[in-house]
Amino acid sequence: MAAIRGVRARARAELTAEILRAARRQLAEVGAPALSVRAVARELGMVSSAVYRYFATRDELLTALIVEAYESVGRAAEQAAAADGRPPRERFVAACAALRRWAQEHPHEYALVYGSPVPGYQGDDRTTAAGSRVPLALLGVVRDARPRTGDEAALSPELRAQARGTADALDLEVPPEAMVRAVQVWTALFGLLSFELFGQLARTFDPADELFARAVDDLADDLGL
Amino acid sequence: MAAIRGVRARARAELTAEILRAARRQLAEVGAPALSVRAVARELGMVSSAVYRYFATRDELLTALIVEAYESVGRAAEQAAAADGRPPRERFVAACAALRRWAQEHPHEYALVYGSPVPGYQGDDRTTAAGSRVPLALLGVVRDARPRTGDEAALSPELRAQARGTADALDLEVPPEAMVRAVQVWTALFGLLSFELFGQLARTFDPADELFARAVDDLADDLGL
DNA sequence: TGTACATCAGTGAACGCGCGTTCACTGATGTAC
DNA sequence: TGTACATCAGTGAACGCGCGTTCACTGATGTAC
């Protein structure tokens, strides 16, 4: 028996990581739909069939990339939101800024997880779990803030039930009104990010820094932060 | 000389339309990145090279599909928003509902124009022009409403300039504050639609009817309608 | 109205390419005794 | 510590497929006189 875990196990972990790195580079070059096992192998100087020792299919490779992307953006949001002691509004603004920075630095990974679904690809529990990190980070700020929401119109029973169900599933004590608000803020935020990244703001609000700052400010108001 | 426009011209127009119809079906089946000239030709029972008499390249075909999609969704929004006499708020709500209906009935066309950009494809003036129909329809409602916006914080000079520039380019008399609000509403609306369609709301707010209704209501408030 | 020529639509074959995946193989690494 | 066997990583060739695009061609439609 070789050293801790053995030479093979270590080599395997390293090569798996290298394949993912190469795949990420490919992703940035040609986009998810055109990502190919052969191109990844080529970039690593290995024969395409060798990659199959590490990922059983192209879809498995895609899944790994999606999970990685979600964890990466989730980590960014968590770190920014977790500035303990700071007032919730500041943490929310910081999280939004972190999300935008991540999106701009990883446009193809952003498109992979928040853009159109890759045709023919089906996510599974792994991707769903990873994908909830960002909303959870945002909800963390909301929960700590205990926003007043009583002055708004009552939620419909169905919506209230969905909000409760979601809070329960996530094991969070967020009142339905705040939950619904949070989802609206979450979708509004990513709507703006998507439109900026995907070019819908071209020639109008294109360097969207100011628009984004303004929107985040208004969203913080909406959350009662 | 044959009848008006001639047999050839008419046949040409008809076949062009048929190719587009087939391409739309293909789009719905395999998504934009996998759309292929050969598959379209196959569906029409013609040889693939024949399609090149009608569209010079695959990208031209894609462009036509994109323009068509934008016009289709634009038309839907315009019709709903143009219910003359009705109060602006009602028209806004109707336009939002029409957009959602269109998105649900044409998920792949939605993804084509509002999702991740198709890798390697570059839009041009035709797609940009067609793409502005929806925002213009929404702005029409806002303009007719003359919302009060004085009570909000002042816009930054840069943002004000962008808003003015956009209004000028579109030849609209919308004050900067309303313009910025409108863009936020626009992005929030499509953020929600995208997340619903792309599956981000799965298992939480998935039949998003109630969430959508609530969000639209709040957005109407934001617009001062 | 009839004829000669030009334009166009669709065919079929081909070019050159890349893809995902499988498979039998070689040689190195690990395991059990 | 040494040896026999099992596991694993990477190779190279192959299968079967689909793609965008070009090109020389045939036959039908349109145009000019």
Coordinates of C-alpha atoms (C1' of nucleotides) in Angstrom, one line a residue:
Chain A
M1 CA 0.0 0.0 0.0
A2 CA 1.4 3.3 -1.0
A3 CA 1.2 6.6 1.0
I4 CA -2.0 8.1 2.3
R5 CA -4.7 7.3 -0.2
G6 CA -2.2 6.0 -2.6
V7 CA -0.5 7.4 -5.7
R8 CA -3.4 6.4 -7.9
A9 CA -6.1 8.0 -5.9
R10 CA -4.1 11.3 -5.8
A11 CA -3.4 11.1 -9.5
R12 CA -7.0 10.5 -10.2
A13 CA -8.2 13.4 -8.1
E14 CA -5.7 15.7 -9.8
L15 CA -6.6 14.6 -13.3
T16 CA -10.3 14.9 -12.6
A17 CA -9.6 18.5 -11.5
E18 CA -7.6 19.1 -14.6
I19 CA -10.3 17.8 -16.9
L20 CA -12.8 20.1 -15.2
R21 CA -10.4 23.1 -15.6
A22 CA -10.0 22.3 -19.3
A23 CA -13.8 21.9 -19.6
R24 CA -14.3 25.3 -18.0
R25 CA -11.9 26.8 -20.5
Q26 CA -13.8 25.1 -23.4
L27 CA -17.0 26.4 -21.9
A28 CA -15.8 29.9 -22.0
E29 CA -14.7 29.5 -25.6
V30 CA -17.6 27.8 -27.3
G31 CA -20.4 27.7 -24.8
A32 CA -22.2 24.8 -23.2
P33 CA -24.0 23.4 -26.2
A34 CA -20.8 23.0 -28.1
L35 CA -18.8 21.6 -25.3
S36 CA -17.2 18.4 -26.4
V37 CA -15.4 15.6 -24.7
R38 CA -13.0 15.4 -27.5
A39 CA -12.0 19.0 -27.4
V40 CA -11.4 18.7 -23.7
A41 CA -9.2 15.7 -24.2
R42 CA -7.3 17.5 -27.0
E43 CA -6.6 20.4 -24.7
L44 CA -5.1 18.1 -22.2
G45 CA -3.1 16.2 -24.8
M46 CA -4.8 12.9 -24.0
V47 CA -6.8 10.7 -26.2
S48 CA -10.6 11.2 -26.0
S49 CA -11.4 7.8 -24.7
A50 CA -9.2 8.4 -21.7
V51 CA -11.6 11.1 -20.4
Y52 CA -14.2 8.3 -20.1
R53 CA -12.2 6.9 -17.2
Y54 CA -13.2 10.0 -15.3
F55 CA -16.6 11.0 -16.6
A56 CA -18.9 8.3 -17.9
T57 CA -20.6 10.6 -20.4
R58 CA -20.7 14.1 -21.7
D59 CA -23.7 14.8 -19.5
E60 CA -21.8 13.8 -16.4
L61 CA -19.1 16.3 -17.3
L62 CA -21.8 18.9 -17.8
T63 CA -23.3 18.1 -14.5
A64 CA -20.0 18.5 -12.7
L65 CA -19.6 21.9 -14.4
I66 CA -23.0 23.0 -13.4
V67 CA -22.5 22.0 -9.8
E68 CA -19.1 23.7 -9.8
A69 CA -20.6 26.9 -11.2
Y70 CA -23.4 26.9 -8.6
E71 CA -21.0 26.4 -5.8
S72 CA -18.7 29.1 -7.1
V73 CA -21.4 31.7 -7.3
G74 CA -23.0 30.4 -4.1
R75 CA -19.7 30.8 -2.3
A76 CA -19.3 34.4 -3.6
A77 CA -22.8 35.3 -2.4
E78 CA -22.3 33.7 1.0
Q79 CA -19.0 35.4 1.7
A80 CA -20.4 38.8 0.7
A81 CA -23.6 38.3 2.7
A82 CA -21.8 36.9 5.8
A83 CA -20.0 40.1 6.8
D84 CA -21.1 39.6 10.4
G85 CA -22.0 42.6 12.5
R86 CA -22.7 44.8 9.4
P87 CA -26.3 46.0 9.0
P88 CA -28.4 43.8 6.8
R89 CA -28.8 46.4 4.1
E90 CA -25.1 46.6 3.7
R91 CA -24.8 42.8 3.5
F92 CA -27.5 42.7 0.9
V93 CA -25.9 45.3 -1.3
A94 CA -22.6 43.5 -0.9
A95 CA -24.1 40.2 -1.9
C96 CA -25.7 41.7 -5.0
A97 CA -22.4 43.3 -6.0
A98 CA -20.6 40.0 -5.5
L99 CA -23.2 38.3 -7.7
R100 CA -22.7 40.8 -10.5
R101 CA -18.9 40.6 -10.3
W102 CA -19.1 36.8 -10.5
A103 CA -21.5 37.0 -13.4
Q104 CA -19.1 39.3 -15.3
E105 CA -16.1 37.2 -14.6
H106 CA -17.8 34.0 -15.5
P107 CA -20.3 34.8 -18.2
H108 CA -20.5 31.3 -19.7
E109 CA -20.9 29.7 -16.4
Y110 CA -23.6 32.2 -15.6
A111 CA -25.3 31.3 -18.9
L112 CA -24.9 27.7 -18.1
V113 CA -26.8 27.8 -14.9
Y114 CA -29.1 30.8 -15.2
G115 CA -29.6 30.9 -19.0
S116 CA -31.6 28.7 -21.3
P117 CA -31.5 25.1 -20.3
V118 CA -29.0 23.1 -22.4
P119 CA -31.2 21.1 -24.8
G120 CA -31.3 17.4 -24.0
Y121 CA -29.7 17.9 -20.6
Q122 CA -31.6 17.0 -17.5
G123 CA -30.4 18.3 -14.1
D124 CA -30.7 16.1 -11.0
D125 CA -30.6 16.4 -7.2
R126 CA -27.0 17.4 -7.2
T127 CA -27.6 20.5 -9.4
T128 CA -30.8 21.5 -7.6
A129 CA -29.0 21.4 -4.2
A130 CA -26.1 23.4 -5.5
G131 CA -28.5 25.9 -7.1
S132 CA -30.1 26.8 -3.8
R133 CA -27.0 28.2 -2.2
V134 CA -27.5 31.7 -3.7
P135 CA -31.2 32.0 -2.7
L136 CA -30.3 30.7 0.7
A137 CA -27.6 33.3 1.1
L138 CA -30.0 36.0 0.2
L139 CA -32.6 34.6 2.5
G140 CA -30.1 34.6 5.3
V141 CA -29.9 38.4 5.1
V142 CA -33.7 38.7 4.9
R143 CA -34.2 36.5 7.9
D144 CA -31.7 38.4 10.0
A145 CA -33.6 41.6 9.1
R146 CA -37.1 40.6 10.1
P147 CA -38.6 43.1 7.7
R148 CA -41.9 44.6 8.4
T149 CA -44.3 43.6 5.7
G150 CA -47.7 44.1 7.4
D151 CA -48.6 47.1 5.5
E152 CA -48.9 45.2 2.2
A153 CA -51.9 43.6 0.7
A154 CA -52.6 40.1 1.9
L155 CA -51.2 37.1 0.0
S156 CA -53.5 34.8 -1.8
P157 CA -53.9 31.5 0.1
E158 CA -52.1 29.5 -2.6
L159 CA -49.2 31.9 -2.6
R160 CA -49.0 31.8 1.2
A161 CA -49.0 28.0 1.1
Q162 CA -46.2 27.9 -1.5
A163 CA -44.2 30.4 0.6
R164 CA -44.7 28.3 3.8
G165 CA -43.9 25.1 2.0
T166 CA -40.6 26.6 0.7
A167 CA -39.6 28.0 4.1
D168 CA -40.4 24.6 5.6
A169 CA -38.4 22.7 3.0
L170 CA -35.4 24.9 3.6
D171 CA -35.9 24.8 7.4
L172 CA -36.1 28.6 7.6
E173 CA -38.3 30.7 9.8
V174 CA -39.2 33.4 7.3
P175 CA -42.8 34.7 7.2
P176 CA -44.6 34.1 4.0
E177 CA -44.8 37.8 3.1
A178 CA -41.0 38.2 3.4
M179 CA -40.5 34.9 1.5
V180 CA -42.5 36.2 -1.5
R181 CA -40.8 39.5 -1.4
A182 CA -37.4 37.7 -1.3
V183 CA -38.3 35.6 -4.4
Q184 CA -39.4 38.7 -6.2
V185 CA -36.1 40.4 -5.4
W186 CA -34.2 37.3 -6.4
T187 CA -35.9 37.1 -9.8
A188 CA -35.6 40.9 -10.3
L189 CA -31.9 40.8 -9.5
F190 CA -31.2 38.0 -11.9
G191 CA -33.4 39.5 -14.5
L192 CA -31.3 42.5 -14.6
L193 CA -28.0 40.5 -14.6
S194 CA -29.3 38.3 -17.4
F195 CA -30.4 41.2 -19.6
E196 CA -27.1 43.0 -19.0
L197 CA -25.0 39.9 -19.8
F198 CA -27.1 38.7 -22.6
G199 CA -27.1 42.0 -24.4
Q200 CA -30.6 43.2 -24.0
L201 CA -29.4 46.5 -22.6
A202 CA -27.0 47.2 -25.4
R203 CA -27.1 50.8 -26.7
T204 CA -29.4 52.0 -23.9
F205 CA -28.2 51.2 -20.4
D206 CA -25.2 49.3 -21.4
P207 CA -22.5 50.0 -18.9
A208 CA -25.2 49.1 -16.3
D209 CA -23.2 50.0 -13.2
E210 CA -25.5 52.9 -12.3
L211 CA -28.6 51.1 -13.2
F212 CA -27.6 48.1 -11.1
A213 CA -26.7 50.3 -8.1
R214 CA -30.0 52.0 -8.4
A215 CA -32.0 48.8 -8.8
V216 CA -30.2 47.1 -5.8
D217 CA -31.0 50.1 -3.7
D218 CA -34.7 49.9 -4.6
L219 CA -34.7 46.2 -4.0
A220 CA -33.3 46.7 -0.6
D221 CA -36.1 49.1 0.1
D222 CA -38.6 46.5 -1.1
L223 CA -37.1 44.1 1.4
G224 CA -37.5 46.7 4.2
L225 CA -33.7 46.6 4.9
Chain B
M1 CA -45.3 37.8 -67.8
A2 CA -47.4 35.8 -65.3
A3 CA -50.0 37.1 -62.9
I4 CA -49.3 39.7 -60.3
R5 CA -45.8 39.1 -59.0
G6 CA -45.5 36.0 -61.0
V7 CA -45.7 32.3 -60.1
R8 CA -42.1 32.2 -59.1
A9 CA -42.3 35.0 -56.7
R10 CA -45.3 33.6 -55.0
A11 CA -43.8 30.1 -54.8
R12 CA -40.7 31.6 -53.3
A13 CA -42.6 33.5 -50.6
E14 CA -44.6 30.4 -49.8
L15 CA -41.5 28.1 -49.5
T16 CA -39.7 30.7 -47.5
A17 CA -42.6 30.6 -45.0
E18 CA -42.6 26.9 -45.1
I19 CA -38.9 26.7 -44.3
L20 CA -39.4 29.0 -41.4
R21 CA -42.3 27.0 -40.1
A22 CA -40.2 23.8 -40.3
A23 CA -37.4 25.6 -38.6
R24 CA -39.7 26.7 -35.8
R25 CA -40.7 23.2 -35.3
Q26 CA -37.1 22.1 -35.2
L27 CA -36.4 24.8 -32.7
A28 CA -39.1 23.5 -30.4
E29 CA -37.7 20.0 -30.6
V30 CA -33.9 20.4 -30.3
G31 CA -33.3 24.0 -29.3
A32 CA -31.5 26.7 -31.1
P33 CA -27.9 25.5 -30.8
A34 CA -28.8 22.2 -32.4
L35 CA -30.9 23.6 -35.1
S36 CA -29.6 22.4 -38.4
V37 CA -30.3 23.3 -42.0
R38 CA -30.2 19.6 -43.0
A39 CA -32.9 18.7 -40.5
V40 CA -35.1 21.5 -41.7
A41 CA -34.7 20.3 -45.3
R42 CA -35.4 16.8 -44.3
E43 CA -38.6 17.8 -42.7
L44 CA -39.7 19.4 -45.9
G45 CA -38.7 16.5 -48.0
M46 CA -36.2 18.6 -49.9
V47 CA -32.5 18.2 -50.4
S48 CA -30.4 20.2 -47.9
S49 CA -28.7 22.3 -50.6
A50 CA -32.1 23.6 -51.8
V51 CA -32.6 25.5 -48.6
Y52 CA -29.6 27.6 -49.5
R53 CA -31.7 29.1 -52.3
Y54 CA -33.7 30.8 -49.5
F55 CA -31.3 31.3 -46.7
A56 CA -27.6 31.9 -47.5
T57 CA -26.4 30.4 -44.3
R58 CA -27.6 28.8 -41.1
D59 CA -27.1 32.1 -39.4
E60 CA -29.4 33.9 -41.8
L61 CA -32.0 31.3 -40.9
L62 CA -31.4 31.9 -37.2
T63 CA -31.7 35.6 -37.7
A64 CA -35.0 35.2 -39.4
L65 CA -36.3 33.0 -36.5
I66 CA -35.1 35.6 -34.0
V67 CA -36.8 38.5 -35.8
E68 CA -39.9 36.4 -36.2
A69 CA -39.9 35.6 -32.4
Y70 CA -39.4 39.2 -31.4
E71 CA -42.2 40.3 -33.7
S72 CA -44.5 37.7 -32.4
V73 CA -43.9 38.5 -28.8
G74 CA -43.9 42.2 -29.6
R75 CA -47.3 41.9 -31.3
A76 CA -48.7 40.1 -28.3
A77 CA -47.5 42.8 -25.9
E78 CA -48.7 45.6 -28.2
Q79 CA -52.2 44.2 -28.6
A80 CA -52.7 43.6 -24.9
A81 CA -51.3 47.0 -24.0
A82 CA -53.3 48.9 -26.6
A83 CA -56.7 48.3 -25.1
D84 CA -57.7 52.0 -25.6
G85 CA -59.8 53.7 -23.0
R86 CA -58.9 51.2 -20.3
P87 CA -56.9 52.6 -17.4
P88 CA -53.1 52.2 -17.7
R89 CA -52.8 49.8 -14.8
E90 CA -55.2 47.4 -16.5
R91 CA -53.3 47.7 -19.7
F92 CA -50.0 47.0 -18.0
V93 CA -51.4 43.9 -16.3
A94 CA -52.8 42.7 -19.5
A95 CA -49.5 43.2 -21.3
C96 CA -47.7 41.2 -18.6
A97 CA -50.2 38.4 -18.8
A98 CA -49.9 38.4 -22.6
L99 CA -46.1 38.1 -22.3
R100 CA -46.3 35.2 -19.9
R101 CA -48.8 33.4 -22.1
W102 CA -46.6 33.9 -25.1
A103 CA -43.6 32.7 -23.2
Q104 CA -45.4 29.5 -22.1
E105 CA -46.6 28.8 -25.6
H106 CA -43.3 29.5 -27.2
P107 CA -40.7 28.4 -24.7
H108 CA -37.9 27.7 -27.2
E109 CA -38.5 31.0 -29.0
Y110 CA -38.4 32.7 -25.6
A111 CA -35.1 31.0 -24.9
L112 CA -33.9 32.0 -28.3
V113 CA -34.4 35.7 -27.8
Y114 CA -34.3 36.1 -24.0
G115 CA -32.0 33.3 -22.9
S116 CA -28.3 32.7 -23.3
P117 CA -26.9 34.0 -26.6
V118 CA -26.5 31.3 -29.2
P119 CA -22.7 30.7 -29.2
G120 CA -21.1 32.0 -32.4
Y121 CA -24.1 33.9 -33.5
Q122 CA -24.1 37.6 -33.8
G123 CA -27.3 39.7 -34.0
D124 CA -27.5 42.7 -36.2
D125 CA -29.7 45.8 -36.7
R126 CA -32.7 43.7 -37.7
T127 CA -32.8 41.7 -34.5
T128 CA -32.1 44.8 -32.3
A129 CA -35.0 46.7 -34.0
A130 CA -37.4 43.8 -33.6
G131 CA -36.3 43.3 -30.0
S132 CA -37.4 46.8 -29.0
R133 CA -41.0 46.2 -29.7
V134 CA -41.8 44.8 -26.3
P135 CA -40.1 47.5 -24.3
L136 CA -41.7 50.0 -26.5
A137 CA -45.1 48.6 -25.8
L138 CA -44.5 48.7 -22.1
L139 CA -43.2 52.2 -22.3
G140 CA -46.3 53.2 -24.1
V141 CA -48.3 52.4 -21.0
V142 CA -45.9 54.2 -18.8
R143 CA -46.0 57.3 -21.0
D144 CA -49.7 57.4 -21.0
A145 CA -49.8 57.2 -17.3
R146 CA -47.4 60.1 -16.5
P147 CA -46.4 58.5 -13.2
R148 CA -45.5 60.7 -10.3
T149 CA -41.9 60.0 -9.5
G150 CA -40.8 63.1 -7.6
D151 CA -40.8 61.4 -4.2
E152 CA -37.9 59.1 -5.0
A153 CA -34.2 59.7 -4.5
A154 CA -32.5 61.6 -7.3
L155 CA -30.9 59.7 -10.1
S156 CA -27.2 59.8 -10.5
P157 CA -26.1 62.1 -13.4
E158 CA -24.8 59.1 -15.4
L159 CA -28.0 57.2 -15.0
R160 CA -30.1 60.3 -15.9
A161 CA -28.0 60.7 -19.0
Q162 CA -28.5 57.2 -20.1
A163 CA -32.3 57.5 -19.5
R164 CA -32.5 60.7 -21.5
G165 CA -30.4 59.2 -24.3
T166 CA -32.6 56.2 -24.5
A167 CA -35.8 58.2 -24.5
D168 CA -34.4 60.5 -27.2
A169 CA -33.2 57.5 -29.3
L170 CA -36.7 56.1 -29.1
D171 CA -38.3 59.5 -29.7
L172 CA -40.3 59.2 -26.5
E173 CA -41.1 61.9 -24.0
V174 CA -40.6 59.9 -20.8
P175 CA -38.9 61.6 -17.9
P176 CA -35.7 59.9 -16.8
E177 CA -37.1 58.8 -13.4
A178 CA -40.0 57.0 -15.2
M179 CA -37.6 55.6 -17.8
V180 CA -35.3 54.0 -15.1
R181 CA -38.3 52.6 -13.3
A182 CA -39.6 51.2 -16.5
V183 CA -36.3 49.4 -17.2
Q184 CA -36.3 48.0 -13.7
V185 CA -39.9 46.7 -14.2
W186 CA -39.0 45.3 -17.6
T187 CA -36.0 43.4 -16.3
A188 CA -37.8 42.2 -13.2
L189 CA -40.7 40.9 -15.3
F190 CA -38.5 39.0 -17.6
G191 CA -36.4 37.8 -14.7
L192 CA -39.4 36.1 -13.2
L193 CA -40.5 34.7 -16.6
S194 CA -37.0 33.3 -17.2
F195 CA -36.7 31.7 -13.9
E196 CA -40.1 30.2 -14.2
L197 CA -39.5 28.9 -17.7
F198 CA -35.9 27.8 -17.1
G199 CA -36.9 25.8 -14.0
Q200 CA -35.3 27.8 -11.2
L201 CA -38.6 27.9 -9.4
A202 CA -39.1 24.1 -9.6
R203 CA -40.3 22.6 -6.3
T204 CA -40.9 26.0 -4.6
F205 CA -43.1 28.4 -6.5
D206 CA -43.5 26.2 -9.5
P207 CA -47.0 26.8 -10.8
A208 CA -46.0 30.5 -10.7
D209 CA -49.5 31.9 -11.5
E210 CA -50.0 33.4 -8.1
L211 CA -46.4 34.6 -7.7
F212 CA -46.6 36.2 -11.2
A213 CA -49.9 38.0 -10.4
R214 CA -48.5 39.3 -7.2
A215 CA -45.3 40.4 -8.8
V216 CA -47.1 42.2 -11.6
D217 CA -49.3 43.9 -9.1
D218 CA -46.3 45.2 -7.2
L219 CA -44.6 46.2 -10.4
A220 CA -47.6 48.3 -11.3
D221 CA -47.3 49.9 -8.0
D222 CA -43.7 50.6 -8.7
L223 CA -44.7 52.4 -11.9
G224 CA -47.3 54.5 -10.0
L225 CA -50.0 53.1 -12.2
Chain C
dT1 C1' -48.6 35.0 -80.8
dG2 C1' -44.1 32.6 -81.2
dT3 C1' -39.4 32.0 -80.6
dA4 C1' -34.6 32.5 -78.4
dC5 C1' -32.3 33.4 -74.5
dA6 C1' -31.8 34.3 -69.4
dT7 C1' -33.0 33.4 -64.9
dC8 C1' -34.1 30.5 -61.3
dA9 C1' -35.4 26.2 -58.2
dG10 C1' -34.3 21.9 -57.0
dT11 C1' -31.1 17.6 -57.5
dG12 C1' -27.5 14.5 -56.1
dA13 C1' -22.9 13.9 -55.1
dA14 C1' -19.1 15.3 -52.7
dC15 C1' -15.6 17.7 -49.4
dG16 C1' -13.9 17.9 -45.0
dC17 C1' -15.0 18.0 -40.6
dG18 C1' -16.2 16.8 -35.7
dC19 C1' -18.8 14.3 -32.6
dG20 C1' -19.9 10.5 -28.5
dT21 C1' -18.8 6.2 -27.4
dT22 C1' -16.9 1.3 -27.5
dC23 C1' -13.4 -2.0 -27.4
dA24 C1' -9.3 -4.9 -27.1
dC25 C1' -4.8 -3.8 -25.8
dT26 C1' -0.5 -2.7 -22.9
dG27 C1' 1.9 -1.5 -19.1
dA28 C1' 2.0 0.4 -14.6
dT29 C1' 0.3 0.4 -9.8
dG30 C1' -1.8 -1.8 -5.8
dT31 C1' -3.0 -6.1 -2.8
dA32 C1' -2.7 -10.6 -0.5
dC33 C1' -0.1 -14.0 1.2
Chain D
dT1 C1' 10.7 -8.8 1.5
dG2 C1' 9.2 -11.3 -2.6
dT3 C1' 6.0 -13.1 -5.7
dA4 C1' 1.4 -13.9 -8.2
dC5 C1' -2.6 -11.9 -9.3
dA6 C1' -6.0 -8.1 -9.7
dT7 C1' -7.1 -3.5 -10.7
dC8 C1' -6.7 0.5 -13.1
dA9 C1' -5.1 4.4 -16.6
dG10 C1' -4.2 5.5 -21.0
dT11 C1' -3.8 4.1 -26.1
dG12 C1' -5.2 3.8 -30.8
dA13 C1' -8.4 2.3 -33.9
dA14 C1' -12.9 2.0 -35.2
dC15 C1' -18.3 2.5 -35.7
dG16 C1' -21.8 5.2 -37.2
dC17 C1' -23.5 9.4 -37.4
dG18 C1' -24.6 14.3 -38.6
dC19 C1' -23.1 18.7 -39.9
dG20 C1' -22.5 23.3 -43.2
dT21 C1' -21.5 24.3 -47.6
dT22 C1' -20.2 24.0 -52.6
dC23 C1' -20.8 22.7 -57.3
dA24 C1' -22.1 21.1 -61.9
dC25 C1' -26.3 19.6 -63.6
dT26 C1' -31.3 19.5 -65.4
dG27 C1' -35.6 21.3 -66.3
dA28 C1' -39.1 24.6 -65.6
dT29 C1' -40.5 29.6 -65.6
dG30 C1' -40.0 34.3 -67.1
dT31 C1' -38.5 38.1 -70.5
dA32 C1' -37.6 40.6 -74.9
dC33 C1' -38.3 41.1 -79.4

